[in-house]
Amino acid sequence: MSTAQQSPTEAVRRYQLFIDGKWVDAESGKTFTTPNPATGEPLAEVAEADAADIDKAVAAARRAFEGKWSRLSARDRGRLLFKLAGLVESHAKELAALETADNGKPIRETTLFDLPQVAENFEYFAGAATKIEGETIPVPGQMFNYTLREPLGVCGQIIPWNFPLLMAAWKLAPALAAGNTVVLKPAEQTPVTALELGKLIQEAGFPDGVVNIVPGYGETAGAALAAHKDIDKIAFTGSTEVGKRIAHAAADNLTKVSLELGGKAPNIVFADANIEQAVSGAMMGIFYNQGQVCCAGSRVFLHERIKDEFLDRFKERAGKVKVGDPMEQTTLMGPQVSEEQLNRITGYVDVAREEGATILAGGGRPDLEGNLQKGFFFQPTIFSEVHNKMRVAQEEIFGPVASVITFSDEEDLIQQANETIYGLSAGIWTQDITRAHRFARAIKAGTIWINTFNVMNAASPFGGYKQSGYGREMGRHALELYTQVKSVWVDLSGKPMGWYGK
Ligand code: ADP
């Protein structure tokens, strides 16, 4: 194949940009290095796209959209997506290993969660391609009115580093099912698996230019894509701060936007909860993926009656989480993705101390051996005695750091749970079915988990209330983000229009 390929024995992997079905260097000739966050050693050297490459990629996507891709049937688009899902499954082992090497998340997670979900999303939207339908409208008179649901055109997609391949799948699958073409910009921290996916997209037989993959930095490649005049839509997942910048850039061209942004989810444990179940849910909520999850249960609300018992168990269990080499099957927590993220988390430990919170567990770097000493590891951490107005309860830390808040009154709890700029998700732990559903309504968030946490499926919509963004990914709602409706009127009478008739 192309020069994007390389020998498995080569120490540092090399990748080019994927534009118009070809692997090419950046126009500037520049490259950047993505490290393995477990050791700090270089993993891959990657061509660095900037505005000139984005222009090329958008032009290729436009040609593909107006050309062959637009003439393909929905069934054929679906078949290509099915083929891609199959290729992801047959390459799952190596993709999981590469994702772990690039991001630092444990191999157990990439193998059991990320890769199966990637395949599931391509499969779900493969099936959806042939179910995108218009409607007939019962208008009065001798008129026939129907709608066509059409693709938007060229979609820019900017994705984050926390679930690199899965975020690519969430965005690519519905866009392609609906007949759009794409320019995808992976995060500079984790470009590798999206580029590997490019190889599978080629192998599956997607026409040239339908998917273009252009890794580069946010301020250059990302900003150029968001502000591009010839894209029809920009989809973004990442921080709320950057989401606002993208919305501003898109506003100048009135580009359609969907945003999946930050969170500070309440994970609420009532006095009647199954405590063991709720402790495991709190762990899943904040330690999964090193806490680098936009829907993380980062504010743990505990009823005062069970607070002590819960915290004893939570602390004990947090201390037992195996932090270390993410390639080991038994590791539950790998390194944070980058030194920048590690420093950010460390900074919040100081903030918590200054604000008067108690550091109940963790709070520092674990003692690891060998080349892992240079990795960006942080301990599973619990801050207790937190008040909802503290910075550690309001700002997204994006690390394995739980802020524990105690409550006694339900009305006050609802107010505190909703007292955040975010609204992505929430967890509720109780045996009382009426209270569970009452709270599911009362919490302002796009996903509510009752006696569970972080559960997802390609068929179920995901997205935010408030500053957690707008638009819903996955499920049939995602197709709304990638289609537009055309209304077609037909006069069935065959007569001149009455208005200007004789
Ligand atoms: P984080 O703060 O968690 O690293 P970001 O929101 O900065 O997340 O990054 C998510 C994605 O947005 C990445 O692909 C990044 O390159 C991109 N990005 C960052 N800044 C900008 C920007 N100004 N314009 C467009 N994309 C950006």
Coordinates of N, CA, C and O in Angstrom, one line a residue, residues 317-452:
R317 N -11.7 1.2 47.9 CA -11.7 0.7 46.6 C -10.8 1.6 45.6 O -10.2 1.0 44.8
A318 N -10.9 2.9 45.9 CA -10.0 3.8 45.0 C -8.5 3.4 45.3 O -7.8 3.4 44.3
G319 N -8.2 3.1 46.5 CA -6.8 2.7 46.8 C -6.4 1.4 46.2 O -5.2 1.1 46.0
K320 N -7.3 0.6 45.8 CA -7.0 -0.7 45.2 C -7.0 -0.7 43.6 O -6.7 -1.7 43.0
V321 N -7.4 0.4 43.0 CA -7.4 0.5 41.6 C -6.0 0.3 41.1 O -5.0 1.0 41.5
K322 N -5.8 -0.7 40.2 CA -4.4 -0.9 39.7 C -4.0 0.1 38.7 O -4.6 0.2 37.6
V323 N -3.1 1.0 39.0 CA -2.6 2.1 38.1 C -1.3 1.6 37.6 O -0.4 1.1 38.4
G324 N -1.1 1.7 36.3 CA 0.2 1.2 35.8 C 0.2 1.0 34.3 O -0.6 1.7 33.6
D325 N 1.0 0.1 33.8 CA 1.2 -0.1 32.4 C -0.2 -0.4 31.7 O -0.8 -1.5 32.0
P326 N -0.6 0.5 30.8 CA -2.0 0.2 30.2 C -2.0 -1.0 29.3 O -3.1 -1.4 29.0
M327 N -0.9 -1.5 28.9 CA -0.9 -2.7 28.0 C -1.1 -4.0 28.8 O -1.4 -5.0 28.3
E328 N -1.0 -3.9 30.2 CA -1.3 -5.1 31.0 C -2.8 -5.3 31.2 O -3.5 -4.3 31.5
Q329 N -3.2 -6.5 31.0 CA -4.7 -6.9 31.0 C -5.3 -6.5 32.3 O -6.5 -6.2 32.4
T330 N -4.6 -6.5 33.4 CA -5.2 -6.3 34.8 C -5.2 -4.8 35.2 O -5.8 -4.4 36.2
T331 N -4.6 -3.9 34.4 CA -4.5 -2.5 34.7 C -5.9 -1.9 34.6 O -6.5 -2.1 33.5
L332 N -6.3 -1.1 35.6 CA -7.5 -0.4 35.5 C -7.4 1.1 35.2 O -8.3 1.7 34.8
M333 N -6.2 1.6 35.5 CA -6.0 3.0 35.2 C -4.6 3.2 34.6 O -3.6 2.8 35.1
G334 N -4.6 3.8 33.4 CA -3.3 4.2 32.7 C -2.9 5.6 33.0 O -3.5 6.2 33.9
P335 N -2.0 6.2 32.2 CA -1.6 7.6 32.4 C -2.7 8.5 31.8 O -3.5 8.1 31.0
Q336 N -2.7 9.8 32.3 CA -3.4 10.8 31.6 C -2.8 11.0 30.2 O -1.7 10.6 29.9
V337 N -3.6 11.6 29.3 CA -3.2 11.6 27.9 C -1.9 12.5 27.7 O -1.1 12.2 26.8
S338 N -1.7 13.5 28.5 CA -0.5 14.4 28.2 C 0.0 15.0 29.5 O -0.7 15.0 30.5
E339 N 1.1 15.6 29.4 CA 1.7 16.3 30.6 C 0.8 17.5 30.9 O 0.6 17.9 32.1
E340 N 0.3 18.1 29.9 CA -0.6 19.3 30.1 C -1.8 18.9 30.9 O -2.2 19.6 31.9
Q341 N -2.4 17.8 30.6 CA -3.6 17.3 31.4 C -3.1 17.0 32.8 O -3.8 17.3 33.8
L342 N -2.0 16.3 33.0 CA -1.5 16.0 34.3 C -1.3 17.2 35.1 O -1.7 17.3 36.3
N343 N -0.7 18.3 34.5 CA -0.4 19.5 35.3 C -1.8 20.2 35.7 O -1.9 20.8 36.7
R344 N -2.7 20.1 34.8 CA -4.0 20.7 35.1 C -4.6 20.0 36.3 O -5.1 20.7 37.2
I345 N -4.6 18.7 36.4 CA -5.1 17.9 37.5 C -4.4 18.3 38.8 O -5.0 18.5 39.8
T346 N -3.1 18.3 38.7 CA -2.3 18.6 39.9 C -2.6 20.0 40.4 O -2.7 20.2 41.6
G347 N -2.9 20.9 39.5 CA -3.2 22.3 39.9 C -4.5 22.3 40.7 O -4.7 23.0 41.6
Y348 N -5.5 21.4 40.3 CA -6.8 21.3 41.0 C -6.6 20.8 42.4 O -7.5 21.0 43.3
V349 N -5.6 20.0 42.6 CA -5.4 19.5 44.0 C -5.0 20.7 44.9 O -5.5 20.8 46.0
D350 N -4.2 21.6 44.4 CA -3.9 22.8 45.2 C -5.2 23.6 45.4 O -5.4 24.2 46.5
V351 N -6.0 23.7 44.3 CA -7.2 24.5 44.4 C -8.1 23.9 45.5 O -8.6 24.6 46.4
A352 N -8.2 22.6 45.5 CA -9.1 21.9 46.5 C -8.6 22.2 47.9 O -9.4 22.5 48.8
R353 N -7.3 22.1 48.1 CA -6.7 22.4 49.5 C -7.0 23.9 49.9 O -7.5 24.1 51.0
E354 N -6.8 24.8 48.9 CA -7.0 26.2 49.2 C -8.5 26.4 49.6 O -8.8 27.3 50.4
E355 N -9.4 25.7 48.9 CA -10.8 25.9 49.1 C -11.3 25.2 50.4 O -12.5 25.4 50.8
G356 N -10.5 24.4 51.0 CA -10.9 23.8 52.3 C -11.5 22.4 52.1 O -12.1 21.9 53.1
A357 N -11.3 21.8 50.9 CA -11.8 20.4 50.8 C -10.8 19.4 51.4 O -9.6 19.8 51.7
T358 N -11.2 18.2 51.7 CA -10.3 17.2 52.3 C -9.9 16.3 51.2 O -10.7 15.8 50.4
I359 N -8.6 16.0 51.2 CA -8.2 15.0 50.2 C -8.2 13.6 50.8 O -7.4 13.2 51.6
L360 N -9.3 12.9 50.5 CA -9.6 11.6 51.2 C -8.8 10.5 50.6 O -8.4 9.5 51.3
A361 N -8.5 10.5 49.3 CA -7.7 9.5 48.7 C -6.9 10.1 47.5 O -7.3 11.1 46.9
G362 N -5.7 9.5 47.2 CA -4.9 9.9 46.1 C -4.4 11.3 46.3 O -3.9 11.7 47.4
G363 N -4.5 12.1 45.2 CA -4.0 13.5 45.3 C -2.6 13.7 44.8 O -2.1 14.8 44.7
G364 N -2.0 12.6 44.3 CA -0.6 12.8 43.8 C -0.3 11.8 42.7 O -1.2 11.1 42.2
R365 N 1.0 11.7 42.4 CA 1.4 10.8 41.4 C 1.7 9.4 42.0 O 2.3 9.4 43.0
P366 N 1.4 8.3 41.3 CA 1.7 7.0 41.9 C 3.2 6.7 41.7 O 3.9 7.3 40.9
D367 N 3.7 5.8 42.5 CA 5.1 5.5 42.5 C 5.3 4.3 41.5 O 4.9 3.2 41.9
L368 N 5.7 4.5 40.3 CA 5.8 3.5 39.4 C 7.3 3.2 39.0 O 8.1 4.1 39.3
E369 N 7.6 2.1 38.4 CA 9.0 1.8 38.1 C 9.3 1.8 36.6 O 8.4 1.9 35.8
G370 N 10.6 1.8 36.4 CA 11.1 1.7 35.0 C 10.7 2.9 34.2 O 10.6 4.0 34.7
N371 N 10.4 2.6 32.9 CA 10.1 3.8 32.0 C 8.8 4.4 32.2 O 8.4 5.4 31.7
L372 N 8.0 3.7 33.1 CA 6.6 4.3 33.4 C 6.8 5.5 34.3 O 5.9 6.3 34.5
Q373 N 8.0 5.7 34.9 CA 8.2 6.9 35.7 C 8.1 8.2 34.9 O 7.8 9.2 35.5
K374 N 8.3 8.1 33.6 CA 8.2 9.3 32.8 C 6.8 9.4 32.3 O 6.5 10.4 31.5
G375 N 5.9 8.5 32.6 CA 4.5 8.6 32.1 C 3.7 9.6 32.9 O 4.1 10.0 34.0
F376 N 2.5 9.9 32.4 CA 1.7 11.0 32.9 C 0.6 10.5 33.9 O -0.5 10.8 33.8
F377 N 1.1 9.6 34.9 CA 0.1 9.0 35.7 C -0.3 9.8 36.9 O 0.4 10.7 37.4
F378 N -1.5 9.6 37.3 CA -2.1 10.3 38.5 C -2.9 9.3 39.3 O -3.6 8.4 38.7
Q379 N -2.9 9.4 40.6 CA -3.7 8.5 41.4 C -5.2 8.7 41.4 O -5.6 9.9 41.3
P380 N -6.0 7.7 41.6 CA -7.5 7.9 41.7 C -7.6 8.7 43.0 O -7.1 8.4 44.0
T381 N -8.4 9.8 42.8 CA -8.4 10.9 43.9 C -9.8 11.2 44.3 O -10.7 11.3 43.4
I382 N -10.0 11.4 45.6 CA -11.3 11.8 46.1 C -11.2 13.0 47.0 O -10.4 13.0 47.9
F383 N -11.9 14.1 46.6 CA -12.0 15.2 47.5 C -13.3 15.1 48.3 O -14.4 15.0 47.6
S384 N -13.3 15.2 49.6 CA -14.5 15.2 50.4 C -14.7 16.6 51.0 O -13.8 17.4 50.9
E385 N -15.8 16.8 51.7 CA -16.1 18.1 52.3 C -16.1 19.2 51.2 O -15.7 20.3 51.5
V386 N -16.7 18.9 50.1 CA -16.8 19.8 49.0 C -18.1 20.5 49.0 O -19.1 19.9 49.4
H387 N -18.2 21.8 48.7 CA -19.4 22.5 48.6 C -19.6 22.8 47.1 O -18.6 23.0 46.4
N388 N -20.9 22.8 46.7 CA -21.2 22.9 45.2 C -20.6 24.2 44.6 O -20.5 24.3 43.4
K389 N -20.4 25.2 45.4 CA -19.9 26.5 44.8 C -18.4 26.5 44.7 O -17.9 27.4 44.0
M390 N -17.7 25.6 45.2 CA -16.3 25.5 45.1 C -15.9 25.3 43.6 O -16.6 24.7 42.8
R391 N -14.7 25.8 43.3 CA -14.2 25.6 41.9 C -14.1 24.1 41.5 O -14.4 23.7 40.4
V392 N -13.7 23.3 42.5 CA -13.6 21.8 42.2 C -14.9 21.2 42.0 O -15.0 20.0 41.5
A393 N -16.0 21.9 42.3 CA -17.4 21.4 42.0 C -18.0 22.0 40.8 O -19.0 21.5 40.3
Q394 N -17.4 23.1 40.3 CA -17.9 23.8 39.2 C -17.1 23.6 37.9 O -17.7 23.7 36.8
E395 N -15.8 23.4 38.0 CA -15.0 23.4 36.8 C -14.7 22.0 36.4 O -14.4 21.1 37.3
E396 N -14.6 21.8 35.1 CA -14.3 20.4 34.6 C -12.8 20.1 34.8 O -12.0 20.8 34.1
I397 N -12.5 19.1 35.6 CA -11.1 18.8 35.9 C -10.6 17.9 34.8 O -9.4 17.9 34.4
F398 N -11.4 17.0 34.3 CA -11.1 16.0 33.3 C -10.0 15.1 33.7 O -9.0 14.8 33.0
G399 N -10.1 14.6 34.9 CA -9.2 13.6 35.4 C -9.8 12.7 36.5 O -11.0 12.9 36.7
P400 N -9.1 11.8 37.1 CA -9.7 10.8 38.0 C -9.9 11.5 39.4 O -9.4 11.0 40.4
V401 N -10.7 12.5 39.4 CA -10.9 13.3 40.7 C -12.4 13.5 41.0 O -13.0 14.2 40.3
A402 N -12.8 12.8 42.0 CA -14.2 13.0 42.4 C -14.4 14.1 43.5 O -13.5 14.1 44.5
S403 N -15.4 14.9 43.4 CA -15.7 15.9 44.4 C -16.9 15.5 45.1 O -18.0 15.4 44.5
V404 N -16.8 15.2 46.4 CA -18.0 14.6 47.2 C -18.7 15.7 48.0 O -18.1 16.5 48.7
I405 N -20.0 15.8 47.7 CA -20.8 16.8 48.4 C -21.9 16.0 49.2 O -22.5 15.1 48.6
T406 N -22.2 16.5 50.4 CA -23.2 15.8 51.2 C -24.6 16.6 51.1 O -24.6 17.8 51.0
F407 N -25.7 15.8 51.1 CA -27.0 16.4 51.0 C -28.0 15.8 52.0 O -27.7 14.6 52.4
S408 N -29.0 16.5 52.4 CA -30.1 15.8 53.2 C -31.5 16.1 52.6 O -32.3 15.3 52.7
D409 N -31.6 17.3 52.0 CA -33.0 17.7 51.5 C -33.1 17.5 50.0 O -32.2 18.0 49.3
E410 N -34.2 17.0 49.5 CA -34.3 16.7 48.1 C -34.4 17.9 47.2 O -33.8 18.0 46.1
E411 N -35.2 18.9 47.7 CA -35.3 20.1 46.9 C -34.0 20.8 46.7 O -33.6 21.3 45.6
D412 N -33.3 20.9 47.9 CA -32.0 21.5 47.8 C -31.0 20.7 46.9 O -30.2 21.3 46.2
L413 N -31.1 19.4 46.9 CA -30.3 18.6 46.1 C -30.5 18.9 44.6 O -29.6 19.0 43.8
I414 N -31.8 19.0 44.2 CA -32.1 19.2 42.8 C -31.5 20.6 42.4 O -30.9 20.7 41.3
Q415 N -31.6 21.5 43.3 CA -31.1 22.9 42.9 C -29.6 22.8 42.8 O -29.0 23.3 41.8
Q416 N -28.9 22.1 43.7 CA -27.4 22.0 43.6 C -27.0 21.2 42.4 O -26.0 21.5 41.7
A417 N -27.7 20.1 42.2 CA -27.3 19.2 41.0 C -27.4 20.0 39.7 O -26.6 19.9 38.8
N418 N -28.4 20.9 39.6 CA -28.6 21.7 38.4 C -27.8 23.0 38.4 O -27.8 23.7 37.4
E419 N -27.1 23.3 39.5 CA -26.4 24.5 39.6 C -25.0 24.3 39.0 O -24.0 24.1 39.7
T420 N -25.0 24.3 37.7 CA -23.7 24.1 36.9 C -24.0 24.7 35.5 O -25.2 24.7 35.1
I421 N -23.0 25.1 34.9 CA -23.2 25.6 33.5 C -23.4 24.4 32.6 O -23.8 24.5 31.4
Y422 N -23.1 23.2 33.0 CA -23.1 22.0 32.2 C -24.4 21.2 32.3 O -25.2 21.4 33.3
G423 N -24.7 20.3 31.5 CA -25.9 19.4 31.5 C -25.7 18.2 30.6 O -26.6 18.0 29.7
L424 N -24.7 17.5 30.8 CA -24.5 16.4 29.8 C -25.1 15.1 30.4 O -25.7 14.3 29.6
S425 N -24.9 14.8 31.6 CA -25.3 13.5 32.2 C -25.5 13.6 33.7 O -25.2 14.6 34.3
A426 N -26.1 12.5 34.2 CA -26.3 12.4 35.7 C -26.5 11.0 36.0 O -27.1 10.2 35.2
G427 N -26.2 10.6 37.3 CA -26.4 9.3 37.8 C -27.3 9.4 39.0 O -27.2 10.3 39.8
I428 N -28.2 8.4 39.2 CA -29.1 8.4 40.3 C -29.1 7.0 40.9 O -29.3 6.0 40.2
W429 N -28.8 6.9 42.2 CA -28.8 5.5 42.8 C -29.8 5.5 43.9 O -29.7 6.2 44.9
T430 N -30.8 4.7 43.7 CA -31.9 4.5 44.7 C -32.7 3.3 44.4 O -32.7 2.8 43.2
Q431 N -33.4 2.7 45.4 CA -34.3 1.6 45.2 C -35.7 2.0 44.9 O -36.6 1.2 44.7
D432 N -35.9 3.3 45.1 CA -37.3 3.9 45.0 C -37.6 4.3 43.6 O -37.1 5.3 43.1
I433 N -38.5 3.5 43.0 CA -38.7 3.7 41.5 C -39.3 5.1 41.2 O -39.0 5.7 40.2
T434 N -40.2 5.6 42.1 CA -40.8 6.9 41.8 C -39.8 8.0 42.0 O -39.8 8.9 41.2
R435 N -39.0 7.9 43.0 CA -37.9 8.9 43.1 C -37.0 8.9 42.0 O -36.6 10.0 41.5
A436 N -36.6 7.7 41.5 CA -35.7 7.6 40.4 C -36.2 8.4 39.2 O -35.5 9.2 38.6
H437 N -37.5 8.2 38.8 CA -38.0 8.8 37.6 C -38.3 10.3 37.9 O -38.2 11.1 37.0
R438 N -38.7 10.6 39.1 CA -38.9 12.0 39.5 C -37.6 12.8 39.2 O -37.6 13.9 38.6
F439 N -36.5 12.2 39.7 CA -35.2 12.9 39.5 C -34.7 12.9 38.1 O -34.1 13.8 37.6
A440 N -35.1 11.8 37.4 CA -34.7 11.8 35.9 C -35.3 13.0 35.2 O -34.7 13.5 34.3
R441 N -36.5 13.4 35.6 CA -37.1 14.6 35.0 C -36.5 15.9 35.5 O -36.4 16.8 34.8
A442 N -36.2 15.9 36.8 CA -35.8 17.1 37.4 C -34.4 17.6 37.1 O -34.1 18.8 37.1
I443 N -33.5 16.6 36.7 CA -32.1 17.0 36.4 C -32.0 17.4 35.0 O -32.5 16.8 34.0
K444 N -31.4 18.6 34.8 CA -31.3 19.1 33.4 C -30.0 18.6 32.8 O -28.9 19.2 32.9
A445 N -30.2 17.5 32.1 CA -29.0 16.8 31.4 C -29.5 15.9 30.3 O -30.6 15.4 30.4
G446 N -28.7 15.7 29.3 CA -29.0 14.9 28.2 C -29.1 13.4 28.4 O -29.8 12.7 27.6
T447 N -28.4 12.9 29.3 CA -28.5 11.5 29.6 C -28.6 11.3 31.1 O -27.9 11.9 31.9
I448 N -29.5 10.4 31.6 CA -29.7 10.1 33.0 C -29.5 8.6 33.1 O -30.1 7.8 32.4
W449 N -28.6 8.2 34.0 CA -28.4 6.8 34.3 C -29.0 6.5 35.7 O -28.6 7.1 36.7
I450 N -29.8 5.5 35.8 CA -30.4 5.1 37.0 C -29.8 3.7 37.4 O -30.0 2.7 36.7
N451 N -29.2 3.7 38.6 CA -28.5 2.5 39.1 C -27.5 2.0 38.1 O -27.3 0.7 38.0
T452 N -26.9 2.8 37.3 CA -25.9 2.4 36.4 C -25.1 3.7 36.0 O -25.5 4.8 36.4

